[in-house]
């Protein structure tokens, strides 16, 4: 995942250029339009392009939206344009100005969806202000106000939408309800048609929850995904890459941490996010100093090693002259010894493999001999009981009862019982078979096991193969399927796996018994 991120980071200029090309195309169109309504729409498009890209330009087009709305004498559009201005102000760290702008909006002019966005933005303003101040007295004021705004937005939001999940997620995060937060953000990330920015913000929030829960691997994976989404959408107002740099610094990966924190500072400076610059400035010198210290330490170590090597080289040169003649004779003997050692090692490896296979085969044989005799004993008892019952009915000429007894035989149930017993014995021999089998597939291709079963049909086919039964005809008879059905099952499973088809059964045979 980190390699993929580095590839995307190396191509960041290309993503920025794509955005600039879109912006230029819209600007050109706006310059050719005289209709005020159309011009308002184009200004809105330009604002949307700039809102997470450049504060100055986003601010400029937010003001143009207000001017155009005023020319149209449209109070609703004017109120919406003020809200867009508020988003730009908070993105640059101007919290006081953001709240003043939002408080100046007449809510009755906004649509229901815009009211949800309004309260969402206001909640974020209070929370960001609380985080930026880092003062318990002021946090006790701002945090409840933020939660109150979220509750107001939730009362208007449509359940199942992005805003509904995002609002609940933010509330759970701020209240420390991490269990519900994980479920909520997991549902949010499953929504279709998420914008890259929506995905990045949600993934970053879920990453924070995982970090607080101590699930570091999941947290860093989500941060990388969020940072990739930000890079590909040319988003400059972002926290993902900064968080990622801080994470890697704490883990001791100074090289990547330094690269990412520099990129985070470049993004914050490019956008004009003052609060981000302040936050990043608090850690950038620490990472840089630590990196320089590490480089200096490596340089000193390299000098010491170089000096030692130089002395050793002098000794080697002296002794090389002395032993050169003897070396020719020893080389021949050494080659012979090496060949013998290689041959011996190959024999030992082959013998070890054979011993393991024999041990596994003996264990399987012992288990399944017992299983065979137990099953046969059970079925003999059942047959004997059935024979006595049938004989008694026939002797007393109760033919209808005899016929009913025959019809009552549930062979399908017996087959399921046989499969269950087989599964139980097999899993006692190979307790991690399912786990290692599932490891051969991507997460979305894993085989489900029905309730009440130990193995699915697919698992059972390859369990028989692991037992050494490779013939499709024998497998079909054991499981009660046609040969074509077994062939189809095997091909479908192999095609789902990321392992090559001709290597799949080798991986199955490599699963070891306990």
Tab-separated table of C-alpha atoms in Angstrom:
chain	number	residue	atom	x	y	z
A	1	UNK	CA	0.000	0.000	0.000
A	2	UNK	CA	2.857	2.401	0.830
A	3	UNK	CA	4.460	1.709	-2.543
A	4	UNK	CA	1.204	2.578	-4.306
A	5	UNK	CA	1.023	5.836	-2.379
A	6	UNK	CA	4.592	6.742	-3.349
A	7	UNK	CA	3.761	6.091	-7.015
A	8	UNK	CA	0.719	8.381	-6.793
A	9	UNK	CA	2.757	11.015	-4.928
A	10	UNK	CA	5.367	10.990	-7.688
A	11	UNK	CA	2.596	11.748	-10.196
A	12	UNK	CA	1.004	14.574	-8.134
A	13	UNK	CA	1.918	17.298	-10.657
A	14	UNK	CA	-0.050	15.482	-13.342
A	15	UNK	CA	-3.194	15.487	-11.170
A	16	UNK	CA	-2.742	19.189	-10.436
A	17	UNK	CA	-2.349	19.903	-14.143
A	18	UNK	CA	-5.578	18.053	-14.893
A	19	UNK	CA	-7.417	20.240	-12.376
A	20	UNK	CA	-5.865	23.423	-13.805
A	21	UNK	CA	-6.949	22.357	-17.282
A	22	UNK	CA	-10.541	21.926	-16.070
A	23	UNK	CA	-10.412	25.313	-14.381
A	24	UNK	CA	-9.105	27.042	-17.517
A	25	UNK	CA	-11.859	25.473	-19.612
A	26	UNK	CA	-14.554	26.738	-17.205
A	27	UNK	CA	-12.958	30.210	-17.020
A	28	UNK	CA	-12.900	30.426	-20.792
A	29	UNK	CA	-16.567	29.493	-20.913
A	30	UNK	CA	-17.411	32.056	-18.208
A	31	UNK	CA	-15.660	34.785	-20.186
A	32	UNK	CA	-17.892	34.085	-23.183
A	33	UNK	CA	-21.214	34.044	-21.276
A	34	UNK	CA	-23.357	37.131	-20.786
A	35	UNK	CA	-26.411	35.503	-19.181
A	36	UNK	CA	-26.216	36.192	-15.424
A	37	UNK	CA	-27.856	32.890	-14.411
A	38	UNK	CA	-25.408	30.940	-16.542
A	39	UNK	CA	-22.517	33.008	-15.199
A	40	UNK	CA	-23.631	32.220	-11.622
A	41	UNK	CA	-23.582	28.490	-12.418
A	42	UNK	CA	-20.094	28.735	-13.935
A	43	UNK	CA	-18.839	30.693	-10.901
A	44	UNK	CA	-20.251	27.887	-8.758
A	45	UNK	CA	-18.303	25.328	-10.796
A	46	UNK	CA	-15.108	27.358	-10.417
A	47	UNK	CA	-15.691	27.689	-6.681
A	48	UNK	CA	-16.145	23.915	-6.383
A	49	UNK	CA	-12.837	23.378	-8.209
A	50	UNK	CA	-11.020	25.838	-5.942
A	51	UNK	CA	-12.680	25.153	-2.557
A	52	UNK	CA	-10.164	22.441	-1.566
A	53	UNK	CA	-7.407	23.637	-3.888
A	54	UNK	CA	-6.657	27.335	-3.300
A	55	UNK	CA	-8.008	29.594	-0.569
A	56	UNK	CA	-7.437	32.879	-2.424
A	57	UNK	CA	-9.225	31.736	-5.580
A	58	UNK	CA	-12.020	30.018	-3.629
A	59	UNK	CA	-12.532	33.217	-1.604
A	60	UNK	CA	-12.587	35.288	-4.799
A	61	UNK	CA	-15.253	33.132	-6.458
A	62	UNK	CA	-17.306	32.930	-3.258
A	63	UNK	CA	-17.427	36.751	-3.342
A	64	UNK	CA	-18.335	36.682	-7.053
A	65	UNK	CA	-21.168	34.286	-6.233
A	66	UNK	CA	-22.478	36.821	-3.726
A	67	UNK	CA	-22.172	39.681	-6.213
A	68	UNK	CA	-23.939	37.727	-8.965
A	69	UNK	CA	-26.698	36.602	-6.568
A	70	UNK	CA	-27.185	40.258	-5.586
A	71	UNK	CA	-27.463	41.210	-9.271
A	72	UNK	CA	-30.083	38.491	-9.691
A	73	UNK	CA	-31.937	39.806	-6.629
A	74	UNK	CA	-32.059	36.206	-5.382
A	75	UNK	CA	-31.887	36.083	-1.532
A	76	UNK	CA	-31.677	32.262	-1.515
A	77	UNK	CA	-28.627	32.207	-3.753
A	78	UNK	CA	-27.080	35.037	-1.753
A	79	UNK	CA	-27.531	33.060	1.479
A	80	UNK	CA	-26.014	29.972	-0.156
A	81	UNK	CA	-23.053	32.005	-1.450
A	82	UNK	CA	-22.393	33.258	2.092
A	83	UNK	CA	-22.323	29.650	3.286
A	84	UNK	CA	-19.760	28.826	0.577
A	85	UNK	CA	-17.688	31.759	1.831
A	86	UNK	CA	-17.935	30.324	5.348
A	87	UNK	CA	-16.535	26.993	4.137
A	88	UNK	CA	-13.584	28.797	2.563
A	89	UNK	CA	-12.882	30.809	5.700
A	90	UNK	CA	-12.835	27.782	7.997
A	91	UNK	CA	-10.623	25.877	5.549
A	92	UNK	CA	-8.025	28.640	5.885
A	93	UNK	CA	-8.242	28.673	9.702
A	94	UNK	CA	-10.316	31.863	10.085
A	95	UNK	CA	-12.695	30.457	12.701
A	96	UNK	CA	-14.026	33.726	14.143
A	97	UNK	CA	-14.791	35.104	10.655
A	98	UNK	CA	-16.457	31.817	9.714
A	99	UNK	CA	-18.883	31.962	12.630
A	100	UNK	CA	-19.630	35.640	11.978
A	101	UNK	CA	-20.419	34.834	8.335
A	102	UNK	CA	-22.627	31.862	9.224
A	103	UNK	CA	-24.475	33.761	11.942
A	104	UNK	CA	-25.321	36.408	9.348
A	105	UNK	CA	-27.255	33.954	7.168
A	106	UNK	CA	-31.054	33.881	7.242
A	107	UNK	CA	-31.797	30.137	7.595
A	108	UNK	CA	-35.306	30.548	6.211
A	109	UNK	CA	-33.761	31.255	2.790
A	110	UNK	CA	-31.951	27.885	2.643
A	111	UNK	CA	-33.350	24.583	1.390
A	112	UNK	CA	-33.503	21.623	3.764
A	113	UNK	CA	-30.309	20.085	2.333
A	114	UNK	CA	-28.520	23.441	2.557
A	115	UNK	CA	-29.634	23.790	6.179
A	116	UNK	CA	-28.031	20.396	6.887
A	117	UNK	CA	-24.793	21.648	5.295
A	118	UNK	CA	-25.090	24.890	7.258
A	119	UNK	CA	-25.330	23.157	10.638
A	120	UNK	CA	-22.625	20.671	9.594
A	121	UNK	CA	-20.278	23.544	8.735
A	122	UNK	CA	-21.098	25.378	11.939
A	123	UNK	CA	-20.421	22.241	14.008
A	124	UNK	CA	-17.080	21.801	12.289
A	125	UNK	CA	-16.262	25.468	13.074
A	126	UNK	CA	-16.828	24.939	16.796
A	127	UNK	CA	-14.901	21.655	16.861
A	128	UNK	CA	-11.946	23.053	14.883
A	129	UNK	CA	-11.875	26.112	17.115
A	130	UNK	CA	-11.840	23.862	20.188
A	131	UNK	CA	-8.994	21.739	18.778
A	132	UNK	CA	-6.994	24.776	17.726
A	133	UNK	CA	-7.296	26.574	21.090
A	134	UNK	CA	-6.429	23.445	23.138
A	135	UNK	CA	-7.875	25.073	26.232
A	136	UNK	CA	-10.199	23.067	28.479
A	137	UNK	CA	-12.209	26.101	29.504
A	138	UNK	CA	-12.992	27.072	25.919
A	139	UNK	CA	-13.431	23.457	24.790
A	140	UNK	CA	-16.172	23.133	27.412
A	141	UNK	CA	-17.956	25.944	25.568
A	142	UNK	CA	-17.274	25.054	21.926
A	143	UNK	CA	-17.757	21.268	22.000
A	144	UNK	CA	-21.361	21.323	23.320
A	145	UNK	CA	-22.227	23.975	20.750
A	146	UNK	CA	-20.775	21.754	18.023
A	147	UNK	CA	-22.798	18.762	19.230
A	148	UNK	CA	-25.925	20.923	19.348
A	149	UNK	CA	-25.367	21.916	15.692
A	150	UNK	CA	-24.945	18.246	14.741
A	151	UNK	CA	-28.237	17.389	16.429
A	152	UNK	CA	-29.936	20.196	14.512
A	153	UNK	CA	-28.510	18.881	11.242
A	154	UNK	CA	-29.487	15.276	12.045
A	155	UNK	CA	-33.075	16.333	12.639
A	156	UNK	CA	-33.159	17.499	8.996
A	157	UNK	CA	-30.883	14.947	7.309
A	158	UNK	CA	-32.266	12.012	5.343
A	159	UNK	CA	-31.266	8.630	6.908
A	160	UNK	CA	-28.932	6.585	4.728
A	161	UNK	CA	-27.362	9.598	2.986
A	162	UNK	CA	-23.737	10.719	3.153
A	163	UNK	CA	-24.588	13.702	5.377
A	164	UNK	CA	-26.558	11.506	7.786
A	165	UNK	CA	-23.676	9.059	8.267
A	166	UNK	CA	-21.036	11.816	8.325
A	167	UNK	CA	-22.936	13.757	11.003
A	168	UNK	CA	-23.434	10.674	13.184
A	169	UNK	CA	-19.801	9.691	12.684
A	170	UNK	CA	-18.550	13.110	13.768
A	171	UNK	CA	-20.816	13.020	16.815
A	172	UNK	CA	-19.623	9.537	17.835
A	173	UNK	CA	-16.016	10.617	17.316
A	174	UNK	CA	-16.354	13.741	19.460
A	175	UNK	CA	-18.263	11.868	22.197
A	176	UNK	CA	-15.746	9.013	22.288
A	177	UNK	CA	-18.331	6.414	21.206
A	178	UNK	CA	-15.824	4.546	19.050
A	179	UNK	CA	-17.740	1.278	18.690
A	180	UNK	CA	-20.721	2.978	17.028
A	181	UNK	CA	-18.313	5.247	15.193
A	182	UNK	CA	-16.615	2.294	13.490
A	183	UNK	CA	-19.960	0.812	12.394
A	184	UNK	CA	-21.190	4.182	11.151
A	185	UNK	CA	-18.091	5.031	9.092
A	186	UNK	CA	-17.924	1.489	7.722
A	187	UNK	CA	-21.477	1.951	6.394
A	188	UNK	CA	-20.577	5.390	5.048
A	189	UNK	CA	-17.577	4.090	3.100
A	190	UNK	CA	-19.840	1.509	1.461
A	191	UNK	CA	-21.988	4.235	-0.107
A	192	UNK	CA	-21.834	4.537	-3.859
A	193	UNK	CA	-20.776	7.690	-5.710
A	194	UNK	CA	-18.693	9.143	-2.872
A	195	UNK	CA	-16.542	12.027	-4.071
A	196	UNK	CA	-12.769	11.660	-3.477
A	197	UNK	CA	-12.980	14.389	-0.815
A	198	UNK	CA	-15.889	12.687	0.958
A	199	UNK	CA	-14.008	9.388	0.930
A	200	UNK	CA	-10.788	10.997	2.201
A	201	UNK	CA	-12.503	12.854	5.072
A	202	UNK	CA	-14.445	9.745	6.146
A	203	UNK	CA	-11.424	7.425	5.883
A	204	UNK	CA	-9.344	9.911	7.886
A	205	UNK	CA	-11.996	10.071	10.612
A	206	UNK	CA	-12.248	6.275	10.821
A	207	UNK	CA	-8.446	6.097	10.921
A	208	UNK	CA	-8.472	8.346	14.004
A	209	UNK	CA	-10.948	6.010	15.739
A	210	UNK	CA	-8.825	2.955	14.926
A	211	UNK	CA	-5.762	4.787	16.252
A	212	UNK	CA	-7.549	5.497	19.536
A	213	UNK	CA	-8.602	1.820	19.721
A	214	UNK	CA	-4.964	0.739	19.273
A	215	UNK	CA	-5.567	-0.798	15.827
A	216	UNK	CA	-2.496	0.792	14.234
A	217	UNK	CA	-2.359	-1.240	11.022
A	218	UNK	CA	-5.960	-0.444	10.061
A	219	UNK	CA	-5.455	3.182	10.995
A	220	UNK	CA	-2.396	3.672	8.778
A	221	UNK	CA	-4.012	1.775	5.875
A	222	UNK	CA	-6.994	4.154	5.916
A	223	UNK	CA	-4.686	7.180	6.127
A	224	UNK	CA	-2.835	5.994	3.024
A	225	UNK	CA	-6.121	5.494	1.153
A	226	UNK	CA	-7.285	8.965	2.186
A	227	UNK	CA	-3.989	10.551	1.150
A	228	UNK	CA	-4.149	8.799	-2.239
A	229	UNK	CA	-7.688	10.128	-2.799
A	230	UNK	CA	-6.508	13.649	-1.917
A	231	UNK	CA	-3.569	13.460	-4.321
A	232	UNK	CA	-5.635	12.069	-7.198
A	233	UNK	CA	-8.251	14.811	-6.765
A	234	UNK	CA	-5.537	17.502	-6.361
A	235	UNK	CA	-6.886	18.402	-2.904
A	236	UNK	CA	-4.569	20.777	-1.064
A	237	UNK	CA	-6.717	21.398	2.037
A	238	UNK	CA	-6.054	18.027	3.640
A	239	UNK	CA	-4.906	16.446	6.905
A	240	UNK	CA	-4.377	12.837	5.754
A	241	UNK	CA	-0.785	13.206	4.563
A	242	UNK	CA	0.156	15.180	7.686
A	243	UNK	CA	-1.337	12.487	9.909
A	244	UNK	CA	0.451	9.828	7.879
A	245	UNK	CA	3.784	11.621	8.323
A	246	UNK	CA	3.225	11.917	12.079
A	247	UNK	CA	2.313	8.215	12.251
A	248	UNK	CA	5.450	7.128	10.391
A	249	UNK	CA	7.638	9.407	12.496
A	250	UNK	CA	6.397	7.734	15.668
A	251	UNK	CA	7.094	4.336	14.093
A	252	UNK	CA	10.674	5.390	13.253
A	253	UNK	CA	10.290	5.637	9.451
A	254	UNK	CA	12.064	8.990	9.239
A	255	UNK	CA	12.718	9.026	5.488
A	256	UNK	CA	9.060	8.660	4.464
A	257	UNK	CA	7.913	10.833	7.376
A	258	UNK	CA	10.161	13.679	6.194
A	259	UNK	CA	8.979	13.395	2.570
A	260	UNK	CA	5.305	13.370	3.583
A	261	UNK	CA	5.531	16.203	6.142
A	262	UNK	CA	7.261	18.365	3.518
A	263	UNK	CA	4.434	17.575	1.079
A	264	UNK	CA	1.878	18.397	3.788
A	265	UNK	CA	3.532	21.787	4.370
A	266	UNK	CA	3.666	22.445	0.615
A	267	UNK	CA	-0.063	21.660	0.337
A	268	UNK	CA	-0.989	23.835	3.319
A	269	UNK	CA	1.110	26.718	1.959
A	270	UNK	CA	-0.298	26.302	-1.550
A	271	UNK	CA	-3.866	26.362	-0.241
A	272	UNK	CA	-3.287	29.062	2.360
A	273	UNK	CA	-4.491	27.016	5.356
A	274	UNK	CA	-2.946	28.978	8.212
A	275	UNK	CA	-3.942	26.627	11.023
A	276	UNK	CA	-2.556	23.653	9.081
A	277	UNK	CA	0.752	25.484	8.623
A	278	UNK	CA	0.945	26.170	12.354
A	279	UNK	CA	0.202	22.542	13.208
A	280	UNK	CA	2.676	21.153	10.676
A	281	UNK	CA	5.345	23.648	11.770
A	282	UNK	CA	5.233	22.131	15.243
A	283	UNK	CA	6.422	18.741	13.997
A	284	UNK	CA	8.360	19.494	10.800
A	285	UNK	CA	11.535	20.764	12.574
A	286	UNK	CA	11.469	17.769	14.923
A	287	UNK	CA	11.317	15.281	12.053
A	288	UNK	CA	13.942	17.176	10.073
A	289	UNK	CA	16.297	17.421	13.064
A	290	UNK	CA	15.858	13.728	13.830
A	291	UNK	CA	16.530	12.865	10.205
A	292	UNK	CA	19.682	15.026	10.097
A	293	UNK	CA	20.864	13.465	13.367
A	294	UNK	CA	20.347	9.986	11.904
A	295	UNK	CA	22.232	10.894	8.737
A	296	UNK	CA	25.127	12.321	10.773
A	297	UNK	CA	25.232	9.216	12.924
A	298	UNK	CA	25.283	7.039	9.810
A	299	UNK	CA	28.083	9.180	8.394
A	300	UNK	CA	30.190	8.763	11.533
A	301	UNK	CA	29.554	5.029	11.542
A	302	UNK	CA	30.523	4.868	7.874
A	303	UNK	CA	33.822	6.655	8.602
A	304	UNK	CA	34.661	4.222	11.403
A	305	UNK	CA	33.786	1.224	9.273
A	306	UNK	CA	35.809	2.625	6.363
A	307	UNK	CA	38.887	3.020	8.598
A	308	UNK	CA	38.554	-0.521	9.899
A	309	UNK	CA	38.085	-1.869	6.392
A	310	UNK	CA	41.173	0.015	5.168
A	311	UNK	CA	43.326	-1.613	7.861
A	312	UNK	CA	41.851	-5.001	7.106
A	313	UNK	CA	42.534	-4.546	3.394
A	314	UNK	CA	46.219	-3.914	4.139
A	315	UNK	CA	46.389	-7.142	6.132
A	316	UNK	CA	44.573	-8.994	3.398
A	317	UNK	CA	47.013	-7.772	0.748
A	318	UNK	CA	49.967	-8.957	2.856
A	319	UNK	CA	48.478	-12.361	3.501
A	320	UNK	CA	47.117	-12.714	-0.044
A	321	UNK	CA	50.634	-12.901	-1.431
A	322	UNK	CA	51.503	-15.641	1.070
A	323	UNK	CA	48.440	-17.823	0.574
A	324	UNK	CA	47.959	-17.314	-3.161
A	325	UNK	CA	49.899	-20.458	-4.115
A	326	UNK	CA	48.152	-22.575	-1.500
A	327	UNK	CA	44.797	-21.243	-2.645
A	328	UNK	CA	45.053	-22.972	-6.023
A	329	UNK	CA	45.367	-26.375	-4.370
A	330	UNK	CA	42.685	-25.651	-1.778
A	331	UNK	CA	40.252	-24.389	-4.424
A	332	UNK	CA	40.049	-27.812	-6.047
A	333	UNK	CA	39.464	-29.546	-2.726
A	334	UNK	CA	36.989	-26.843	-1.681
A	335	UNK	CA	34.929	-27.311	-4.840
A	336	UNK	CA	34.717	-31.030	-4.196
A	337	UNK	CA	33.594	-30.427	-0.609
A	338	UNK	CA	31.010	-27.871	-1.731
A	339	UNK	CA	29.567	-30.261	-4.281
A	340	UNK	CA	29.354	-32.968	-1.628
A	341	UNK	CA	27.719	-30.571	0.844
A	342	UNK	CA	25.182	-29.407	-1.732
A	343	UNK	CA	24.321	-32.992	-2.574
A	344	UNK	CA	24.018	-33.855	1.117
A	345	UNK	CA	21.813	-30.822	1.831
A	346	UNK	CA	19.517	-31.690	-1.071
A	347	UNK	CA	19.250	-35.239	0.233
A	348	UNK	CA	18.496	-33.985	3.763
A	349	UNK	CA	15.821	-31.616	2.488
A	350	UNK	CA	14.218	-34.371	0.431
A	351	UNK	CA	14.365	-36.734	3.411
A	352	UNK	CA	12.807	-34.141	5.734
A	353	UNK	CA	9.992	-33.565	3.253
A	354	UNK	CA	9.449	-37.302	2.901
A	355	UNK	CA	9.390	-37.740	6.685
A	356	UNK	CA	6.846	-34.938	7.058
A	357	UNK	CA	4.665	-36.425	4.340
A	358	UNK	CA	4.918	-39.901	5.893
A	359	UNK	CA	4.083	-38.496	9.330
A	360	UNK	CA	1.095	-36.623	7.937
A	361	UNK	CA	-0.011	-39.645	5.907
A	362	UNK	CA	0.252	-41.926	8.965
A	363	UNK	CA	-1.764	-39.527	11.077
A	364	UNK	CA	-4.400	-39.176	8.376
A	365	UNK	CA	-4.475	-42.961	7.911
A	366	UNK	CA	-4.861	-43.617	11.668
A	367	UNK	CA	-7.574	-40.984	12.059
A	368	UNK	CA	-9.572	-42.127	9.075
A	369	UNK	CA	-9.194	-45.874	9.838
A	370	UNK	CA	-10.839	-45.125	13.177
A	371	UNK	CA	-13.356	-42.901	11.409
A	372	UNK	CA	-14.051	-45.681	8.830
A	373	UNK	CA	-14.622	-48.389	11.447
A	374	UNK	CA	-16.749	-46.051	13.569
A	375	UNK	CA	-18.948	-45.074	10.619
A	376	UNK	CA	-19.279	-48.676	9.438
A	377	UNK	CA	-20.128	-49.777	12.967
A	378	UNK	CA	-22.831	-47.108	13.185
A	379	UNK	CA	-24.340	-48.066	9.836
A	380	UNK	CA	-24.170	-51.801	10.595
A	381	UNK	CA	-26.056	-51.129	13.839
A	382	UNK	CA	-28.602	-49.067	11.914
A	383	UNK	CA	-28.988	-51.774	9.247
A	384	UNK	CA	-29.316	-54.473	11.876
A	385	UNK	CA	-31.948	-52.479	13.724
A	386	UNK	CA	-33.779	-51.731	10.477
A	387	UNK	CA	-33.578	-55.422	9.434
A	388	UNK	CA	-35.056	-56.580	12.734
A	389	UNK	CA	-37.813	-53.990	12.519
A	390	UNK	CA	-38.608	-54.880	8.891
A	391	UNK	CA	-38.505	-58.616	9.591
A	392	UNK	CA	-40.892	-58.195	12.477
A	393	UNK	CA	-43.328	-56.204	10.327
A	394	UNK	CA	-43.130	-58.702	7.462
A	395	UNK	CA	-43.566	-61.653	9.836
A	396	UNK	CA	-46.722	-60.107	11.184
A	397	UNK	CA	-47.812	-59.273	7.595
A	398	UNK	CA	-47.839	-55.561	8.315
A	399	UNK	CA	-46.825	-54.792	4.772
A	400	UNK	CA	-48.007	-51.200	4.799
A	401	UNK	CA	-45.927	-50.521	7.916
A	402	UNK	CA	-42.941	-52.165	6.251
A	403	UNK	CA	-43.408	-50.036	3.157
A	404	UNK	CA	-43.762	-46.892	5.302
A	405	UNK	CA	-40.587	-47.801	7.174
A	406	UNK	CA	-38.719	-48.102	3.875
A	407	UNK	CA	-40.046	-44.728	2.706
A	408	UNK	CA	-39.068	-43.153	6.006
A	409	UNK	CA	-35.422	-43.824	5.280
A	410	UNK	CA	-33.830	-40.336	4.976
A	411	UNK	CA	-30.762	-41.018	2.886
A	412	UNK	CA	-30.153	-37.324	2.353
A	413	UNK	CA	-29.986	-36.782	6.107
A	414	UNK	CA	-27.594	-39.727	6.405
A	415	UNK	CA	-25.413	-38.171	3.707
A	416	UNK	CA	-25.377	-34.829	5.562
A	417	UNK	CA	-24.485	-36.649	8.782
A	418	UNK	CA	-21.670	-38.424	6.933
A	419	UNK	CA	-20.380	-35.080	5.606
A	420	UNK	CA	-20.564	-33.546	9.073
A	421	UNK	CA	-18.555	-36.405	10.574
A	422	UNK	CA	-16.006	-36.183	7.765
A	423	UNK	CA	-15.698	-32.406	8.251
A	424	UNK	CA	-15.204	-32.816	11.987
A	425	UNK	CA	-12.451	-35.429	11.590
A	426	UNK	CA	-10.762	-33.457	8.813
A	427	UNK	CA	-10.712	-30.195	10.797
A	428	UNK	CA	-9.268	-32.027	13.788
A	429	UNK	CA	-6.357	-32.969	11.502
A	430	UNK	CA	-6.168	-29.622	9.707
A	431	UNK	CA	-7.567	-27.042	12.187
A	432	UNK	CA	-6.260	-24.061	10.184
A	433	UNK	CA	-7.392	-25.420	6.795
A	434	UNK	CA	-10.207	-22.867	6.363
A	435	UNK	CA	-7.964	-19.940	7.336
A	436	UNK	CA	-5.195	-20.969	4.935
A	437	UNK	CA	-7.717	-21.786	2.209
A	438	UNK	CA	-9.318	-18.332	2.528
A	439	UNK	CA	-5.828	-16.744	2.384
A	440	UNK	CA	-5.680	-17.790	-1.288
A	441	UNK	CA	-8.480	-15.323	-2.157
A	442	UNK	CA	-9.078	-11.610	-2.005
A	443	UNK	CA	-11.446	-10.469	0.763
A	444	UNK	CA	-14.394	-10.054	-1.600
A	445	UNK	CA	-13.919	-13.525	-3.117
A	446	UNK	CA	-13.902	-15.626	0.064
A	447	UNK	CA	-16.174	-18.685	0.269
A	448	UNK	CA	-19.076	-18.475	2.721
A	449	UNK	CA	-19.980	-21.458	4.935
A	450	UNK	CA	-23.682	-22.023	5.583
A	451	UNK	CA	-24.958	-21.979	9.163
A	452	UNK	CA	-24.785	-25.372	10.804
A	453	UNK	CA	-21.996	-26.621	8.512
A	454	UNK	CA	-18.297	-26.982	9.237
A	455	UNK	CA	-17.218	-26.950	5.585
A	456	UNK	CA	-18.876	-25.734	2.411
A	457	UNK	CA	-19.037	-27.996	-0.659
A	458	UNK	CA	-16.087	-26.083	-2.147
A	459	UNK	CA	-14.024	-26.553	1.032
A	460	UNK	CA	-14.979	-30.260	1.149
A	461	UNK	CA	-13.804	-30.899	-2.445
A	462	UNK	CA	-10.382	-29.461	-1.715
A	463	UNK	CA	-10.296	-31.193	1.674
A	464	UNK	CA	-10.549	-34.518	-0.199
A	465	UNK	CA	-7.764	-33.329	-2.519
A	466	UNK	CA	-5.628	-32.538	0.556
A	467	UNK	CA	-6.338	-36.092	1.723
A	468	UNK	CA	-4.719	-37.293	-1.504
A	469	UNK	CA	-7.888	-37.931	-3.547
A	470	UNK	CA	-7.273	-36.089	-6.811
A	471	UNK	CA	-9.498	-38.113	-9.157
A	472	UNK	CA	-12.669	-36.186	-10.050
A	473	UNK	CA	-14.660	-39.434	-10.437
A	474	UNK	CA	-13.806	-40.591	-6.896
A	475	UNK	CA	-14.580	-37.158	-5.445
A	476	UNK	CA	-17.924	-37.098	-7.312
A	477	UNK	CA	-18.920	-40.517	-5.919
A	478	UNK	CA	-17.906	-39.603	-2.361
A	479	UNK	CA	-19.879	-36.350	-2.408
A	480	UNK	CA	-22.837	-37.550	-4.472
A	481	UNK	CA	-22.295	-35.185	-7.418
A	482	UNK	CA	-21.633	-35.698	-11.109
A	483	UNK	CA	-18.068	-35.502	-12.406
A	484	UNK	CA	-18.960	-32.399	-14.411
A	485	UNK	CA	-20.252	-30.709	-11.277
A	486	UNK	CA	-16.990	-31.407	-9.418
A	487	UNK	CA	-15.016	-30.129	-12.409
A	488	UNK	CA	-17.103	-26.940	-12.488
A	489	UNK	CA	-16.682	-26.358	-8.738
A	490	UNK	CA	-12.908	-26.748	-8.979
A	491	UNK	CA	-12.563	-24.433	-11.976
A	492	UNK	CA	-14.770	-21.751	-10.436
A	493	UNK	CA	-12.799	-21.760	-7.189
A	494	UNK	CA	-9.438	-21.646	-8.978
A	495	UNK	CA	-10.598	-18.749	-11.156
A	496	UNK	CA	-11.609	-16.761	-8.052
A	497	UNK	CA	-8.185	-17.163	-6.441
A	498	UNK	CA	-5.255	-14.837	-7.108
A	499	UNK	CA	-3.077	-17.979	-7.321
A	500	UNK	CA	-2.411	-19.361	-10.808
A	501	UNK	CA	-4.776	-22.291	-11.648
A	502	UNK	CA	-1.959	-24.788	-12.185
A	503	UNK	CA	-0.427	-23.876	-8.784
A	504	UNK	CA	-3.630	-23.784	-6.725
A	505	UNK	CA	-3.686	-27.471	-5.736
A	506	UNK	CA	0.015	-27.269	-4.789
A	507	UNK	CA	-0.904	-24.589	-2.243
A	508	UNK	CA	-3.710	-26.828	-0.948
A	509	UNK	CA	-1.302	-29.769	-0.542
A	510	UNK	CA	1.135	-27.475	1.322
A	511	UNK	CA	-1.388	-27.010	4.165
A	512	UNK	CA	0.042	-29.032	7.041
A	513	UNK	CA	-1.726	-31.195	9.598
A	514	UNK	CA	-1.298	-30.543	13.294
